[in-house]
């Protein structure tokens, strides 16, 4: 790395983060995905000038003030060519599916781990005042305590979790060695409108879609013992904005609600909200992820963050947004590649 790059990055670290208000510039990788589109909408509503970097073409309508550049993160030259100066870079692009990572682990690693390296390396030439990497609570592996703080052991058991953790290590090392001001958020189980039912594996969206179609809800695991921290995408976006503006470079923050809900309780909420009992049918032969997976969010709370969307309100809004007969989910939960018979 040239000394010019090195001093440019160091001066970025010593400066305070850019408040995300009118006049600020942000890049959102993966800005056309589920979480990214909500983040882009929130930034645009604040008057932030947003550039989306995504491998997919844009949706028909983009909010005012939003530009886009098509680039595949796996291609270092394309990433370099697509970057523009920005105060904050939110890195959300990647494979978000654990099932796909079992099916195509190399694709998953190249996208999440190498893609993050390519982006960070390119950013050393154009250092932002904050680099926010959206990781996943899957990096913890099976919980040893509940709720899980950020210093819980890291024992990924899916290729997806390993590639997300590799991305974290890339971001951390770019901070330590080159001063790239990286903050890391570990999201728990996110739900809300806009998830693609063919790719999304989150229980809330899947359960609501089966139920709205008048069908039994298929799930894997123990309905009582399998608990999750279900966070509405609006709360996740607020958490991302919080760590961008007030997080400390080099630090990791859990992004969740701190509330614990079992699959049975989720089905009960869906039944109460829709006025029709939900028929939950759990396959309790598959117990790989029947654990309590809940965030300790004290560190995020210390930055002033508070979750705002209750599960009841979030499920009601999702059911209303999906309408009477939404597309059924088709992403199974797969933890192991099937062995040959
Ligand atoms: N959805 C969740 O519950 C959840 C939970 C924890 C962490 N996350 C993380 O949040 C991020 C976003 O997840 P999501 O649910 O919005 O996923 P998504 O699949 O809806 O969106 C991902 C976006 O990244 C883009 N992308 C994928 N590969 C790319 C590449 N090689 N180059 C450029 N762009 C590429 C896609 O086109 C898409 O727009 C992911 O990094 C995921 O690991 C999501």
mmCIF file of N, CA, C and O in Angstrom, residues 2-63:
data_model
loop_
_atom_site.group_PDB
_atom_site.id
_atom_site.type_symbol
_atom_site.label_atom_id
_atom_site.label_comp_id
_atom_site.label_asym_id
_atom_site.label_seq_id
_atom_site.Cartn_x
_atom_site.Cartn_y
_atom_site.Cartn_z
ATOM 1 N N UNK A 2 0.520 2.247 -0.796
ATOM 2 C CA UNK A 2 1.333 3.456 -0.849
ATOM 3 C C UNK A 2 1.154 4.272 0.433
ATOM 4 O O UNK A 2 0.153 4.149 1.138
ATOM 5 N N UNK A 3 2.159 5.131 0.730
ATOM 6 C CA UNK A 3 2.036 5.945 1.941
ATOM 7 C C UNK A 3 0.887 6.940 1.808
ATOM 8 O O UNK A 3 0.283 7.351 2.785
ATOM 9 N N UNK A 4 0.542 7.334 0.562
ATOM 10 C CA UNK A 4 -0.587 8.252 0.380
ATOM 11 C C UNK A 4 -1.870 7.602 0.867
ATOM 12 O O UNK A 4 -2.665 8.198 1.582
ATOM 13 N N UNK A 5 -2.053 6.321 0.451
ATOM 14 C CA UNK A 5 -3.255 5.609 0.893
ATOM 15 C C UNK A 5 -3.240 5.482 2.398
ATOM 16 O O UNK A 5 -4.223 5.743 3.081
ATOM 17 N N UNK A 6 -2.085 5.089 2.943
ATOM 18 C CA UNK A 6 -1.991 4.887 4.382
ATOM 19 C C UNK A 6 -2.363 6.148 5.153
ATOM 20 O O UNK A 6 -3.146 6.108 6.100
ATOM 21 N N UNK A 7 -1.866 7.311 4.731
ATOM 22 C CA UNK A 7 -2.182 8.517 5.493
ATOM 23 C C UNK A 7 -3.626 8.936 5.267
ATOM 24 O O UNK A 7 -4.284 9.435 6.165
ATOM 25 N N UNK A 8 -4.172 8.679 4.062
ATOM 26 C CA UNK A 8 -5.578 9.019 3.827
ATOM 27 C C UNK A 8 -6.468 8.213 4.758
ATOM 28 O O UNK A 8 -7.399 8.730 5.363
ATOM 29 N N UNK A 9 -6.157 6.917 4.926
ATOM 30 C CA UNK A 9 -6.980 6.083 5.787
ATOM 31 C C UNK A 9 -6.820 6.499 7.248
ATOM 32 O O UNK A 9 -7.788 6.615 7.981
ATOM 33 N N UNK A 10 -5.598 6.765 7.681
ATOM 34 C CA UNK A 10 -5.396 7.150 9.075
ATOM 35 C C UNK A 10 -6.153 8.424 9.414
ATOM 36 O O UNK A 10 -6.754 8.539 10.474
ATOM 37 N N UNK A 11 -6.168 9.405 8.494
ATOM 38 C CA UNK A 11 -6.863 10.639 8.830
ATOM 39 C C UNK A 11 -8.361 10.390 8.895
ATOM 40 O O UNK A 11 -9.070 11.012 9.673
ATOM 41 N N UNK A 12 -8.864 9.415 8.097
ATOM 42 C CA UNK A 12 -10.286 9.090 8.183
ATOM 43 C C UNK A 12 -10.616 8.521 9.558
ATOM 44 O O UNK A 12 -11.639 8.824 10.145
ATOM 45 N N UNK A 13 -9.732 7.682 10.104
ATOM 46 C CA UNK A 13 -9.996 7.070 11.393
ATOM 47 C C UNK A 13 -10.039 8.089 12.505
ATOM 48 O O UNK A 13 -10.883 8.041 13.389
ATOM 49 N N UNK A 14 -9.138 9.068 12.453
ATOM 50 C CA UNK A 14 -9.085 10.011 13.558
ATOM 51 C C UNK A 14 -10.264 10.982 13.519
ATOM 52 O O UNK A 14 -10.573 11.615 14.508
ATOM 53 N N UNK A 15 -10.957 11.100 12.364
ATOM 54 C CA UNK A 15 -12.082 12.029 12.308
ATOM 55 C C UNK A 15 -13.315 11.389 12.937
ATOM 56 O O UNK A 15 -13.403 10.176 13.077
ATOM 57 N N UNK A 16 -14.259 12.231 13.323
ATOM 58 C CA UNK A 16 -15.503 11.700 13.870
ATOM 59 C C UNK A 16 -16.362 11.198 12.707
ATOM 60 O O UNK A 16 -16.204 11.649 11.582
ATOM 61 N N UNK A 17 -17.281 10.251 12.975
ATOM 62 C CA UNK A 17 -18.096 9.734 11.877
ATOM 63 C C UNK A 17 -19.030 10.801 11.334
ATOM 64 O O UNK A 17 -19.400 11.732 12.043
ATOM 65 N N UNK A 18 -19.381 10.645 10.054
ATOM 66 C CA UNK A 18 -20.282 11.616 9.432
ATOM 67 C C UNK A 18 -21.707 11.372 9.915
ATOM 68 O O UNK A 18 -22.200 10.257 9.782
ATOM 69 N N UNK A 19 -22.392 12.388 10.455
ATOM 70 C CA UNK A 19 -23.815 12.182 10.754
ATOM 71 C C UNK A 19 -24.563 11.943 9.451
ATOM 72 O O UNK A 19 -24.249 12.563 8.432
ATOM 73 N N UNK A 20 -25.504 11.023 9.481
ATOM 74 C CA UNK A 20 -26.237 10.688 8.263
ATOM 75 C C UNK A 20 -27.398 11.651 8.091
ATOM 76 O O UNK A 20 -28.542 11.344 8.403
ATOM 77 N N UNK A 21 -27.074 12.855 7.615
ATOM 78 C CA UNK A 21 -28.102 13.874 7.397
ATOM 79 C C UNK A 21 -27.923 14.469 6.003
ATOM 80 O O UNK A 21 -26.967 14.089 5.306
ATOM 81 N N UNK A 22 -28.805 15.378 5.569
ATOM 82 C CA UNK A 22 -28.710 15.892 4.205
ATOM 83 C C UNK A 22 -27.306 16.363 3.868
ATOM 84 O O UNK A 22 -26.656 17.046 4.673
ATOM 85 N N UNK A 23 -26.838 15.963 2.720
ATOM 86 C CA UNK A 23 -25.482 16.336 2.298
ATOM 87 C C UNK A 23 -24.499 15.202 2.459
ATOM 88 O O UNK A 23 -23.471 15.171 1.786
ATOM 89 N N UNK A 24 -24.796 14.248 3.363
ATOM 90 C CA UNK A 24 -23.899 13.094 3.535
ATOM 91 C C UNK A 24 -24.055 12.160 2.327
ATOM 92 O O UNK A 24 -25.084 12.146 1.656
ATOM 93 N N UNK A 25 -22.985 11.372 2.063
ATOM 94 C CA UNK A 25 -23.016 10.419 0.939
ATOM 95 C C UNK A 25 -22.782 9.011 1.481
ATOM 96 O O UNK A 25 -21.877 8.806 2.298
ATOM 97 N N UNK A 26 -23.624 8.106 1.022
ATOM 98 C CA UNK A 26 -23.483 6.716 1.479
ATOM 99 C C UNK A 26 -23.478 5.772 0.280
ATOM 100 O O UNK A 26 -24.128 6.039 -0.733
ATOM 101 N N UNK A 27 -22.719 4.690 0.414
ATOM 102 C CA UNK A 27 -22.801 3.579 -0.529
ATOM 103 C C UNK A 27 -23.442 2.413 0.206
ATOM 104 O O UNK A 27 -23.096 2.148 1.372
ATOM 105 N N UNK A 28 -24.380 1.739 -0.447
ATOM 106 C CA UNK A 28 -24.984 0.536 0.128
ATOM 107 C C UNK A 28 -24.755 -0.605 -0.851
ATOM 108 O O UNK A 28 -25.322 -0.617 -1.949
ATOM 109 N N UNK A 29 -23.884 -1.562 -0.471
ATOM 110 C CA UNK A 29 -23.755 -2.752 -1.319
ATOM 111 C C UNK A 29 -24.942 -3.666 -1.005
ATOM 112 O O UNK A 29 -25.384 -3.743 0.143
ATOM 113 N N UNK A 30 -25.478 -4.321 -2.041
ATOM 114 C CA UNK A 30 -26.661 -5.157 -1.816
ATOM 115 C C UNK A 30 -27.903 -4.319 -1.550
ATOM 116 O O UNK A 30 -28.857 -4.795 -0.935
ATOM 117 N N UNK A 31 -27.895 -3.095 -2.043
ATOM 118 C CA UNK A 31 -28.996 -2.163 -1.749
ATOM 119 C C UNK A 31 -30.300 -2.507 -2.431
ATOM 120 O O UNK A 31 -31.322 -1.889 -2.130
ATOM 121 N N UNK A 32 -30.284 -3.502 -3.335
ATOM 122 C CA UNK A 32 -31.539 -3.918 -3.961
ATOM 123 C C UNK A 32 -32.110 -5.173 -3.303
ATOM 124 O O UNK A 32 -33.109 -5.718 -3.756
ATOM 125 N N UNK A 33 -31.479 -5.663 -2.256
ATOM 126 C CA UNK A 33 -31.966 -6.852 -1.553
ATOM 127 C C UNK A 33 -32.990 -6.471 -0.493
ATOM 128 O O UNK A 33 -33.419 -5.316 -0.380
ATOM 129 N N UNK A 34 -33.365 -7.481 0.301
ATOM 130 C CA UNK A 34 -34.394 -7.292 1.338
ATOM 131 C C UNK A 34 -33.987 -6.200 2.346
ATOM 132 O O UNK A 34 -34.637 -5.153 2.452
ATOM 133 N N UNK A 35 -32.898 -6.424 3.059
ATOM 134 C CA UNK A 35 -32.482 -5.440 4.073
ATOM 135 C C UNK A 35 -32.024 -4.153 3.391
ATOM 136 O O UNK A 35 -32.368 -3.035 3.824
ATOM 137 N N UNK A 36 -31.250 -4.307 2.303
ATOM 138 C CA UNK A 36 -30.668 -3.145 1.632
ATOM 139 C C UNK A 36 -31.720 -2.154 1.167
ATOM 140 O O UNK A 36 -31.547 -0.939 1.306
ATOM 141 N N UNK A 37 -32.836 -2.647 0.629
ATOM 142 C CA UNK A 37 -33.840 -1.709 0.117
ATOM 143 C C UNK A 37 -34.456 -0.904 1.257
ATOM 144 O O UNK A 37 -34.772 0.279 1.087
ATOM 145 N N UNK A 38 -34.611 -1.510 2.416
ATOM 146 C CA UNK A 38 -35.132 -0.742 3.566
ATOM 147 C C UNK A 38 -34.105 0.288 4.040
ATOM 148 O O UNK A 38 -34.460 1.421 4.393
ATOM 149 N N UNK A 39 -32.834 -0.105 4.064
ATOM 150 C CA UNK A 39 -31.788 0.837 4.483
ATOM 151 C C UNK A 39 -31.698 2.008 3.497
ATOM 152 O O UNK A 39 -31.609 3.170 3.907
ATOM 153 N N UNK A 40 -31.735 1.693 2.203
ATOM 154 C CA UNK A 40 -31.655 2.748 1.186
ATOM 155 C C UNK A 40 -32.829 3.716 1.353
ATOM 156 O O UNK A 40 -32.654 4.941 1.311
ATOM 157 N N UNK A 41 -34.033 3.177 1.589
ATOM 158 C CA UNK A 41 -35.212 4.038 1.792
ATOM 159 C C UNK A 41 -35.030 4.948 2.996
ATOM 160 O O UNK A 41 -35.356 6.144 2.946
ATOM 161 N N UNK A 42 -34.480 4.402 4.087
ATOM 162 C CA UNK A 42 -34.299 5.206 5.307
ATOM 163 C C UNK A 42 -33.246 6.293 5.090
ATOM 164 O O UNK A 42 -33.409 7.438 5.549
ATOM 165 N N UNK A 43 -32.173 5.964 4.390
ATOM 166 C CA UNK A 43 -31.120 6.966 4.123
ATOM 167 C C UNK A 43 -31.666 8.060 3.212
ATOM 168 O O UNK A 43 -31.452 9.266 3.463
ATOM 169 N N UNK A 44 -32.387 7.658 2.160
ATOM 170 C CA UNK A 44 -32.949 8.652 1.233
ATOM 171 C C UNK A 44 -33.926 9.565 1.970
ATOM 172 O O UNK A 44 -33.948 10.783 1.732
ATOM 173 N N UNK A 45 -34.711 8.990 2.899
ATOM 174 C CA UNK A 45 -35.666 9.808 3.656
ATOM 175 C C UNK A 45 -34.946 10.837 4.526
ATOM 176 O O UNK A 45 -35.504 11.891 4.840
ATOM 177 N N UNK A 46 -33.710 10.550 4.909
ATOM 178 C CA UNK A 46 -32.917 11.523 5.695
ATOM 179 C C UNK A 46 -32.225 12.546 4.804
ATOM 180 O O UNK A 46 -31.468 13.385 5.285
ATOM 181 N N UNK A 47 -32.369 12.404 3.501
ATOM 182 C CA UNK A 47 -31.713 13.342 2.584
ATOM 183 C C UNK A 47 -30.279 12.971 2.261
ATOM 184 O O UNK A 47 -29.523 13.783 1.710
ATOM 185 N N UNK A 48 -29.890 11.730 2.591
ATOM 186 C CA UNK A 48 -28.530 11.265 2.278
ATOM 187 C C UNK A 48 -28.474 10.863 0.796
ATOM 188 O O UNK A 48 -29.418 10.243 0.283
ATOM 189 N N UNK A 49 -27.414 11.233 0.124
ATOM 190 C CA UNK A 49 -27.227 10.828 -1.278
ATOM 191 C C UNK A 49 -26.683 9.407 -1.290
ATOM 192 O O UNK A 49 -25.600 9.156 -0.756
ATOM 193 N N UNK A 50 -27.431 8.479 -1.881
ATOM 194 C CA UNK A 50 -27.091 7.054 -1.803
ATOM 195 C C UNK A 50 -26.682 6.516 -3.173
ATOM 196 O O UNK A 50 -27.347 6.791 -4.175
ATOM 197 N N UNK A 51 -25.599 5.754 -3.180
ATOM 198 C CA UNK A 51 -25.244 4.970 -4.366
ATOM 199 C C UNK A 51 -25.345 3.496 -3.991
ATOM 200 O O UNK A 51 -24.707 3.050 -3.030
ATOM 201 N N UNK A 52 -26.178 2.769 -4.729
ATOM 202 C CA UNK A 52 -26.303 1.322 -4.507
ATOM 203 C C UNK A 52 -25.315 0.607 -5.411
ATOM 204 O O UNK A 52 -25.197 0.925 -6.596
ATOM 205 N N UNK A 53 -24.584 -0.326 -4.824
ATOM 206 C CA UNK A 53 -23.696 -1.197 -5.604
ATOM 207 C C UNK A 53 -24.252 -2.612 -5.487
ATOM 208 O O UNK A 53 -24.309 -3.162 -4.388
ATOM 209 N N UNK A 54 -24.705 -3.153 -6.604
ATOM 210 C CA UNK A 54 -25.371 -4.467 -6.561
ATOM 211 C C UNK A 54 -25.112 -5.194 -7.867
ATOM 212 O O UNK A 54 -24.890 -4.557 -8.900
ATOM 213 N N UNK A 55 -25.166 -6.514 -7.815
ATOM 214 C CA UNK A 55 -24.991 -7.300 -9.033
ATOM 215 C C UNK A 55 -26.298 -7.374 -9.815
ATOM 216 O O UNK A 55 -26.309 -7.668 -11.009
ATOM 217 N N UNK A 56 -27.414 -7.106 -9.138
ATOM 218 C CA UNK A 56 -28.742 -7.165 -9.782
ATOM 219 C C UNK A 56 -29.123 -5.823 -10.375
ATOM 220 O O UNK A 56 -28.703 -4.783 -9.857
ATOM 221 N N UNK A 57 -29.968 -5.831 -11.399
ATOM 222 C CA UNK A 57 -30.485 -4.558 -11.902
ATOM 223 C C UNK A 57 -31.435 -3.923 -10.879
ATOM 224 O O UNK A 57 -31.970 -4.620 -10.018
ATOM 225 N N UNK A 58 -31.649 -2.607 -10.982
ATOM 226 C CA UNK A 58 -32.501 -1.930 -9.991
ATOM 227 C C UNK A 58 -33.974 -2.265 -10.176
ATOM 228 O O UNK A 58 -34.385 -2.675 -11.265
ATOM 229 N N UNK A 59 -34.779 -2.077 -9.124
ATOM 230 C CA UNK A 59 -36.229 -2.217 -9.278
ATOM 231 C C UNK A 59 -36.751 -1.072 -10.151
ATOM 232 O O UNK A 59 -36.011 -0.122 -10.444
ATOM 233 N N UNK A 60 -38.013 -1.160 -10.530
ATOM 234 C CA UNK A 60 -38.583 -0.177 -11.459
ATOM 235 C C UNK A 60 -38.430 1.251 -10.919
ATOM 236 O O UNK A 60 -38.049 2.162 -11.646
ATOM 237 N N UNK A 61 -38.718 1.440 -9.647
ATOM 238 C CA UNK A 61 -38.669 2.807 -9.093
ATOM 239 C C UNK A 61 -37.647 2.869 -7.964
ATOM 240 O O UNK A 61 -37.668 2.048 -7.050
ATOM 241 N N UNK A 62 -36.766 3.859 -8.047
ATOM 242 C CA UNK A 62 -35.797 4.081 -6.964
ATOM 243 C C UNK A 62 -36.173 5.383 -6.256
ATOM 244 O O UNK A 62 -36.642 6.324 -6.906
ATOM 245 N N UNK A 63 -35.950 5.461 -4.933
ATOM 246 C CA UNK A 63 -36.238 6.725 -4.251
ATOM 247 C C UNK A 63 -35.401 7.872 -4.838
ATOM 248 O O UNK A 63 -34.324 7.628 -5.400
#
